[in-house]
Amino acid sequence: MKKTVLVACGAGIATSTVVCERVENLLKDNGINAEVVQCKIAEVASRQDGADLIVSTTILPTTYNIPALTAKAYITGIGMEALDQKIIDHLK
């Protein structure tokens, strides 16, 4: 079954592009069949239906019906492996 991951940042351009590539490679390397969708934080509410996980580069304005992780580790470079594992655990 194919999973869907929303990767969200404030503008949906800069930081989410970096995170998107990292998540796509992580899933591919771990044999997880998933689509990674890049979007703005403001779009998450309308896109969460059917998604399995939100990975956000900023603080989410609300809570959603699906799990959400903050991708700060991918921006700072600190704790990236731990975040990789959390993403894998959520999708397996």
mmCIF file of N, CA and C in Angstrom:
data_model
loop_
_atom_site.group_PDB
_atom_site.id
_atom_site.type_symbol
_atom_site.label_atom_id
_atom_site.label_comp_id
_atom_site.label_asym_id
_atom_site.label_seq_id
_atom_site.Cartn_x
_atom_site.Cartn_y
_atom_site.Cartn_z
ATOM 1 N N MET A 1 0.839 -1.191 0.000
ATOM 2 C CA MET A 1 0.000 0.000 0.000
ATOM 3 C C MET A 1 0.874 1.241 0.000
ATOM 4 N N LYS A 2 0.580 2.154 -0.909
ATOM 5 C CA LYS A 2 1.377 3.366 -1.033
ATOM 6 C C LYS A 2 1.012 4.374 0.048
ATOM 7 N N LYS A 3 2.015 4.926 0.689
ATOM 8 C CA LYS A 3 1.815 5.938 1.724
ATOM 9 C C LYS A 3 1.972 7.324 1.113
ATOM 10 N N THR A 4 1.456 8.339 1.807
ATOM 11 C CA THR A 4 1.617 9.723 1.374
ATOM 12 C C THR A 4 2.194 10.533 2.525
ATOM 13 N N VAL A 5 3.264 11.265 2.224
ATOM 14 C CA VAL A 5 3.923 12.123 3.215
ATOM 15 C C VAL A 5 3.815 13.560 2.727
ATOM 16 N N LEU A 6 3.275 14.436 3.574
ATOM 17 C CA LEU A 6 3.248 15.866 3.269
ATOM 18 C C LEU A 6 4.488 16.508 3.868
ATOM 19 N N VAL A 7 5.252 17.228 3.045
ATOM 20 C CA VAL A 7 6.403 17.975 3.532
ATOM 21 C C VAL A 7 6.034 19.452 3.403
ATOM 22 N N ALA A 8 5.947 20.121 4.548
ATOM 23 C CA ALA A 8 5.445 21.495 4.555
ATOM 24 C C ALA A 8 6.437 22.479 5.159
ATOM 25 N N CYS A 9 6.496 23.662 4.541
ATOM 26 C CA CYS A 9 7.255 24.769 5.142
ATOM 27 C C CYS A 9 6.436 26.039 4.965
ATOM 28 N N GLY A 10 6.922 27.133 5.499
ATOM 29 C CA GLY A 10 6.171 28.380 5.470
ATOM 30 C C GLY A 10 5.736 28.794 4.080
ATOM 31 N N ALA A 11 6.663 28.791 3.112
ATOM 32 C CA ALA A 11 6.346 29.239 1.755
ATOM 33 C C ALA A 11 6.194 28.090 0.767
ATOM 34 N N GLY A 12 6.588 26.887 1.167
ATOM 35 C CA GLY A 12 6.482 25.751 0.257
ATOM 36 C C GLY A 12 7.557 25.736 -0.806
ATOM 37 N N ILE A 13 8.685 26.432 -0.547
ATOM 38 C CA ILE A 13 9.732 26.511 -1.563
ATOM 39 C C ILE A 13 11.077 26.032 -1.032
ATOM 40 N N ALA A 14 11.748 26.842 -0.249
ATOM 41 C CA ALA A 14 13.156 26.601 0.067
ATOM 42 C C ALA A 14 13.413 25.405 0.973
ATOM 43 N N THR A 15 13.074 25.534 2.247
ATOM 44 C CA THR A 15 13.428 24.457 3.176
ATOM 45 C C THR A 15 12.691 23.170 2.877
ATOM 46 N N SER A 16 11.461 23.261 2.385
ATOM 47 C CA SER A 16 10.730 22.023 2.100
ATOM 48 C C SER A 16 11.345 21.267 0.928
ATOM 49 N N THR A 17 12.018 21.979 0.014
ATOM 50 C CA THR A 17 12.682 21.301 -1.105
ATOM 51 C C THR A 17 13.810 20.427 -0.586
ATOM 52 N N VAL A 18 14.606 20.950 0.340
ATOM 53 C CA VAL A 18 15.700 20.194 0.947
ATOM 54 C C VAL A 18 15.150 18.985 1.692
ATOM 55 N N VAL A 19 14.119 19.206 2.505
ATOM 56 C CA VAL A 19 13.518 18.132 3.300
ATOM 57 C C VAL A 19 12.854 17.103 2.392
ATOM 58 N N CYS A 20 12.192 17.571 1.352
ATOM 59 C CA CYS A 20 11.522 16.685 0.394
ATOM 60 C C CYS A 20 12.518 15.690 -0.202
ATOM 61 N N GLU A 21 13.654 16.192 -0.657
ATOM 62 C CA GLU A 21 14.671 15.321 -1.253
ATOM 63 C C GLU A 21 15.193 14.321 -0.236
ATOM 64 N N ARG A 22 15.433 14.773 0.960
ATOM 65 C CA ARG A 22 15.940 13.882 2.006
ATOM 66 C C ARG A 22 14.929 12.767 2.305
ATOM 67 N N VAL A 23 13.661 13.132 2.456
ATOM 68 C CA VAL A 23 12.619 12.154 2.773
ATOM 69 C C VAL A 23 12.442 11.173 1.606
ATOM 70 N N GLU A 24 12.426 11.683 0.370
ATOM 71 C CA GLU A 24 12.290 10.807 -0.795
ATOM 72 C C GLU A 24 13.413 9.769 -0.833
ATOM 73 N N ASN A 25 14.644 10.221 -0.625
ATOM 74 C CA ASN A 25 15.792 9.305 -0.629
ATOM 75 C C ASN A 25 15.718 8.306 0.519
ATOM 76 N N LEU A 26 15.310 8.767 1.690
ATOM 77 C CA LEU A 26 15.176 7.909 2.861
ATOM 78 C C LEU A 26 14.177 6.783 2.592
ATOM 79 N N LEU A 27 13.031 7.140 2.039
ATOM 80 C CA LEU A 27 11.996 6.147 1.774
ATOM 81 C C LEU A 27 12.447 5.150 0.712
ATOM 82 N N LYS A 28 13.086 5.655 -0.327
ATOM 83 C CA LYS A 28 13.571 4.787 -1.395
ATOM 84 C C LYS A 28 14.620 3.821 -0.861
ATOM 85 N N ASP A 29 15.550 4.345 -0.066
ATOM 86 C CA ASP A 29 16.627 3.516 0.500
ATOM 87 C C ASP A 29 16.098 2.442 1.439
ATOM 88 N N ASN A 30 14.919 2.673 2.021
ATOM 89 C CA ASN A 30 14.338 1.721 2.973
ATOM 90 C C ASN A 30 13.178 0.917 2.381
ATOM 91 N N GLY A 31 13.003 1.017 1.078
ATOM 92 C CA GLY A 31 11.988 0.223 0.394
ATOM 93 C C GLY A 31 10.558 0.553 0.785
ATOM 94 N N ILE A 32 10.317 1.812 1.157
ATOM 95 C CA ILE A 32 8.961 2.227 1.541
ATOM 96 C C ILE A 32 8.302 2.884 0.329
ATOM 97 N N ASN A 33 7.179 2.336 -0.083
ATOM 98 C CA ASN A 33 6.438 2.853 -1.231
ATOM 99 C C ASN A 33 5.619 4.061 -0.777
ATOM 100 N N ALA A 34 6.081 5.261 -1.129
ATOM 101 C CA ALA A 34 5.394 6.465 -0.665
ATOM 102 C C ALA A 34 5.561 7.603 -1.652
ATOM 103 N N GLU A 35 4.542 8.448 -1.676
ATOM 104 C CA GLU A 35 4.599 9.675 -2.454
ATOM 105 C C GLU A 35 4.891 10.809 -1.478
ATOM 106 N N VAL A 36 5.844 11.664 -1.841
ATOM 107 C CA VAL A 36 6.181 12.813 -1.002
ATOM 108 C C VAL A 36 5.623 14.052 -1.687
ATOM 109 N N VAL A 37 4.744 14.768 -0.966
ATOM 110 C CA VAL A 37 4.061 15.932 -1.531
ATOM 111 C C VAL A 37 4.550 17.183 -0.814
ATOM 112 N N GLN A 38 5.103 18.109 -1.571
ATOM 113 C CA GLN A 38 5.616 19.363 -1.019
ATOM 114 C C GLN A 38 4.493 20.396 -1.008
ATOM 115 N N CYS A 39 4.337 21.100 0.116
ATOM 116 C CA CYS A 39 3.273 22.099 0.194
ATOM 117 C C CYS A 39 3.608 23.185 1.215
ATOM 118 N N LYS A 40 2.750 24.197 1.259
ATOM 119 C CA LYS A 40 2.869 25.257 2.260
ATOM 120 C C LYS A 40 2.124 24.822 3.519
ATOM 121 N N ILE A 41 2.537 25.349 4.662
ATOM 122 C CA ILE A 41 1.852 25.060 5.926
ATOM 123 C C ILE A 41 0.354 25.340 5.794
ATOM 124 N N ALA A 42 0.002 26.435 5.128
ATOM 125 C CA ALA A 42 -1.411 26.815 4.983
ATOM 126 C C ALA A 42 -2.214 25.787 4.198
ATOM 127 N N GLU A 43 -1.537 24.944 3.396
ATOM 128 C CA GLU A 43 -2.232 23.950 2.574
ATOM 129 C C GLU A 43 -2.421 22.608 3.281
ATOM 130 N N VAL A 44 -1.752 22.406 4.408
ATOM 131 C CA VAL A 44 -1.785 21.106 5.081
ATOM 132 C C VAL A 44 -3.207 20.686 5.440
ATOM 133 N N ALA A 45 -3.989 21.600 5.975
ATOM 134 C CA ALA A 45 -5.348 21.259 6.405
ATOM 135 C C ALA A 45 -6.176 20.683 5.262
ATOM 136 N N SER A 46 -6.026 21.249 4.067
ATOM 137 C CA SER A 46 -6.825 20.790 2.932
ATOM 138 C C SER A 46 -6.236 19.535 2.272
ATOM 139 N N ARG A 47 -4.977 19.218 2.578
ATOM 140 C CA ARG A 47 -4.325 18.070 1.951
ATOM 141 C C ARG A 47 -4.148 16.870 2.877
ATOM 142 N N GLN A 48 -4.506 17.004 4.152
ATOM 143 C CA GLN A 48 -4.211 15.938 5.111
ATOM 144 C C GLN A 48 -5.026 14.667 4.888
ATOM 145 N N ASP A 49 -6.206 14.785 4.272
ATOM 146 C CA ASP A 49 -7.012 13.592 4.006
ATOM 147 C C ASP A 49 -6.257 12.673 3.054
ATOM 148 N N GLY A 50 -6.107 11.447 3.460
ATOM 149 C CA GLY A 50 -5.389 10.491 2.631
ATOM 150 C C GLY A 50 -3.892 10.472 2.864
ATOM 151 N N ALA A 51 -3.383 11.434 3.626
ATOM 152 C CA ALA A 51 -1.946 11.452 3.929
ATOM 153 C C ALA A 51 -1.689 10.612 5.178
ATOM 154 N N ASP A 52 -0.475 10.104 5.305
ATOM 155 C CA ASP A 52 -0.111 9.247 6.436
ATOM 156 C C ASP A 52 0.788 9.938 7.448
ATOM 157 N N LEU A 53 1.472 11.004 7.008
ATOM 158 C CA LEU A 53 2.435 11.677 7.877
ATOM 159 C C LEU A 53 2.680 13.086 7.363
ATOM 160 N N ILE A 54 2.865 14.031 8.304
ATOM 161 C CA ILE A 54 3.276 15.392 7.967
ATOM 162 C C ILE A 54 4.693 15.576 8.487
ATOM 163 N N VAL A 55 5.582 16.063 7.626
ATOM 164 C CA VAL A 55 6.927 16.442 8.052
ATOM 165 C C VAL A 55 7.031 17.938 7.779
ATOM 166 N N SER A 56 7.170 18.713 8.846
ATOM 167 C CA SER A 56 7.112 20.170 8.734
ATOM 168 C C SER A 56 8.433 20.816 9.135
ATOM 169 N N THR A 57 8.815 21.873 8.409
ATOM 170 C CA THR A 57 10.040 22.589 8.762
ATOM 171 C C THR A 57 9.775 23.705 9.761
ATOM 172 N N THR A 58 8.515 23.921 10.082
ATOM 173 C CA THR A 58 8.151 24.978 11.021
ATOM 174 C C THR A 58 7.074 24.446 11.967
ATOM 175 N N ILE A 59 6.739 25.191 12.966
ATOM 176 C CA ILE A 59 5.719 24.764 13.920
ATOM 177 C C ILE A 59 4.352 24.794 13.239
ATOM 178 N N LEU A 60 3.617 23.716 13.383
ATOM 179 C CA LEU A 60 2.291 23.647 12.770
ATOM 180 C C LEU A 60 1.308 24.504 13.567
ATOM 181 N N PRO A 61 0.402 25.204 12.879
ATOM 182 C CA PRO A 61 -0.527 26.109 13.561
ATOM 183 C C PRO A 61 -1.624 25.397 14.352
ATOM 184 N N THR A 62 -1.797 24.110 14.100
ATOM 185 C CA THR A 62 -2.856 23.357 14.759
ATOM 186 C C THR A 62 -2.453 21.884 14.800
ATOM 187 N N THR A 63 -3.276 21.055 15.400
ATOM 188 C CA THR A 63 -3.015 19.618 15.347
ATOM 189 C C THR A 63 -3.901 19.023 14.262
ATOM 190 N N TYR A 64 -3.445 17.947 13.683
ATOM 191 C CA TYR A 64 -4.158 17.310 12.583
ATOM 192 C C TYR A 64 -4.524 15.884 12.966
ATOM 193 N N ASN A 65 -5.277 15.231 12.102
ATOM 194 C CA ASN A 65 -5.736 13.869 12.362
ATOM 195 C C ASN A 65 -4.658 12.822 12.108
ATOM 196 N N ILE A 66 -3.522 13.249 11.594
ATOM 197 C CA ILE A 66 -2.439 12.316 11.275
ATOM 198 C C ILE A 66 -1.172 12.743 12.018
ATOM 199 N N PRO A 67 -0.225 11.830 12.189
ATOM 200 C CA PRO A 67 1.009 12.182 12.912
ATOM 201 C C PRO A 67 1.791 13.284 12.195
ATOM 202 N N ALA A 68 2.449 14.113 12.981
ATOM 203 C CA ALA A 68 3.267 15.195 12.424
ATOM 204 C C ALA A 68 4.621 15.226 13.127
ATOM 205 N N LEU A 69 5.665 15.394 12.333
ATOM 206 C CA LEU A 69 7.026 15.507 12.860
ATOM 207 C C LEU A 69 7.618 16.826 12.392
ATOM 208 N N THR A 70 8.459 17.423 13.230
ATOM 209 C CA THR A 70 9.161 18.639 12.845
ATOM 210 C C THR A 70 10.523 18.255 12.276
ATOM 211 N N ALA A 71 10.855 18.806 11.126
ATOM 212 C CA ALA A 71 12.080 18.443 10.416
ATOM 213 C C ALA A 71 13.248 19.366 10.742
ATOM 214 N N LYS A 72 13.212 19.961 11.931
ATOM 215 C CA LYS A 72 14.280 20.884 12.313
ATOM 216 C C LYS A 72 15.659 20.226 12.213
ATOM 217 N N ALA A 73 15.725 18.924 12.501
ATOM 218 C CA ALA A 73 17.004 18.202 12.440
ATOM 219 C C ALA A 73 17.619 18.258 11.044
ATOM 220 N N TYR A 74 16.788 18.235 10.020
ATOM 221 C CA TYR A 74 17.304 18.281 8.649
ATOM 222 C C TYR A 74 17.844 19.655 8.283
ATOM 223 N N ILE A 75 17.354 20.677 8.963
ATOM 224 C CA ILE A 75 17.820 22.042 8.702
ATOM 225 C C ILE A 75 19.099 22.320 9.490
ATOM 226 N N THR A 76 19.135 21.871 10.752
ATOM 227 C CA THR A 76 20.287 22.150 11.606
ATOM 228 C C THR A 76 21.406 21.124 11.433
ATOM 229 N N GLY A 77 21.049 19.929 10.957
ATOM 230 C CA GLY A 77 22.042 18.861 10.824
ATOM 231 C C GLY A 77 22.241 18.086 12.113
ATOM 232 N N ILE A 78 21.504 18.429 13.165
ATOM 233 C CA ILE A 78 21.641 17.758 14.457
ATOM 234 C C ILE A 78 20.471 16.807 14.666
ATOM 235 N N GLY A 79 20.766 15.525 14.871
ATOM 236 C CA GLY A 79 19.722 14.543 15.136
ATOM 237 C C GLY A 79 19.025 14.023 13.887
ATOM 238 N N MET A 80 19.691 14.095 12.733
ATOM 239 C CA MET A 80 19.059 13.676 11.487
ATOM 240 C C MET A 80 18.739 12.182 11.460
ATOM 241 N N GLU A 81 19.639 11.357 11.997
ATOM 242 C CA GLU A 81 19.412 9.908 11.976
ATOM 243 C C GLU A 81 18.202 9.540 12.838
ATOM 244 N N ALA A 82 18.036 10.217 13.964
ATOM 245 C CA ALA A 82 16.886 9.953 14.837
ATOM 246 C C ALA A 82 15.584 10.311 14.120
ATOM 247 N N LEU A 83 15.587 11.424 13.391
ATOM 248 C CA LEU A 83 14.397 11.829 12.638
ATOM 249 C C LEU A 83 14.134 10.845 11.497
ATOM 250 N N ASP A 84 15.200 10.406 10.822
ATOM 251 C CA ASP A 84 15.048 9.381 9.780
ATOM 252 C C ASP A 84 14.298 8.181 10.345
ATOM 253 N N GLN A 85 14.722 7.727 11.515
ATOM 254 C CA GLN A 85 14.130 6.538 12.122
ATOM 255 C C GLN A 85 12.661 6.760 12.491
ATOM 256 N N LYS A 86 12.344 7.954 13.002
ATOM 257 C CA LYS A 86 10.951 8.258 13.345
ATOM 258 C C LYS A 86 10.066 8.216 12.102
ATOM 259 N N ILE A 87 10.565 8.750 11.005
ATOM 260 C CA ILE A 87 9.790 8.739 9.765
ATOM 261 C C ILE A 87 9.561 7.307 9.292
ATOM 262 N N ILE A 88 10.626 6.506 9.299
ATOM 263 C CA ILE A 88 10.515 5.105 8.902
ATOM 264 C C ILE A 88 9.516 4.366 9.794
ATOM 265 N N ASP A 89 9.635 4.563 11.105
ATOM 266 C CA ASP A 89 8.746 3.880 12.066
ATOM 267 C C ASP A 89 7.275 4.228 11.809
ATOM 268 N N HIS A 90 6.993 5.493 11.476
ATOM 269 C CA HIS A 90 5.613 5.915 11.232
ATOM 270 C C HIS A 90 5.029 5.289 9.971
ATOM 271 N N LEU A 91 5.890 4.986 9.002
ATOM 272 C CA LEU A 91 5.392 4.535 7.711
ATOM 273 C C LEU A 91 5.431 3.027 7.514
ATOM 274 N N LYS A 92 6.097 2.310 8.416
ATOM 275 C CA LYS A 92 6.177 0.848 8.249
ATOM 276 C C LYS A 92 4.974 0.157 8.845
#
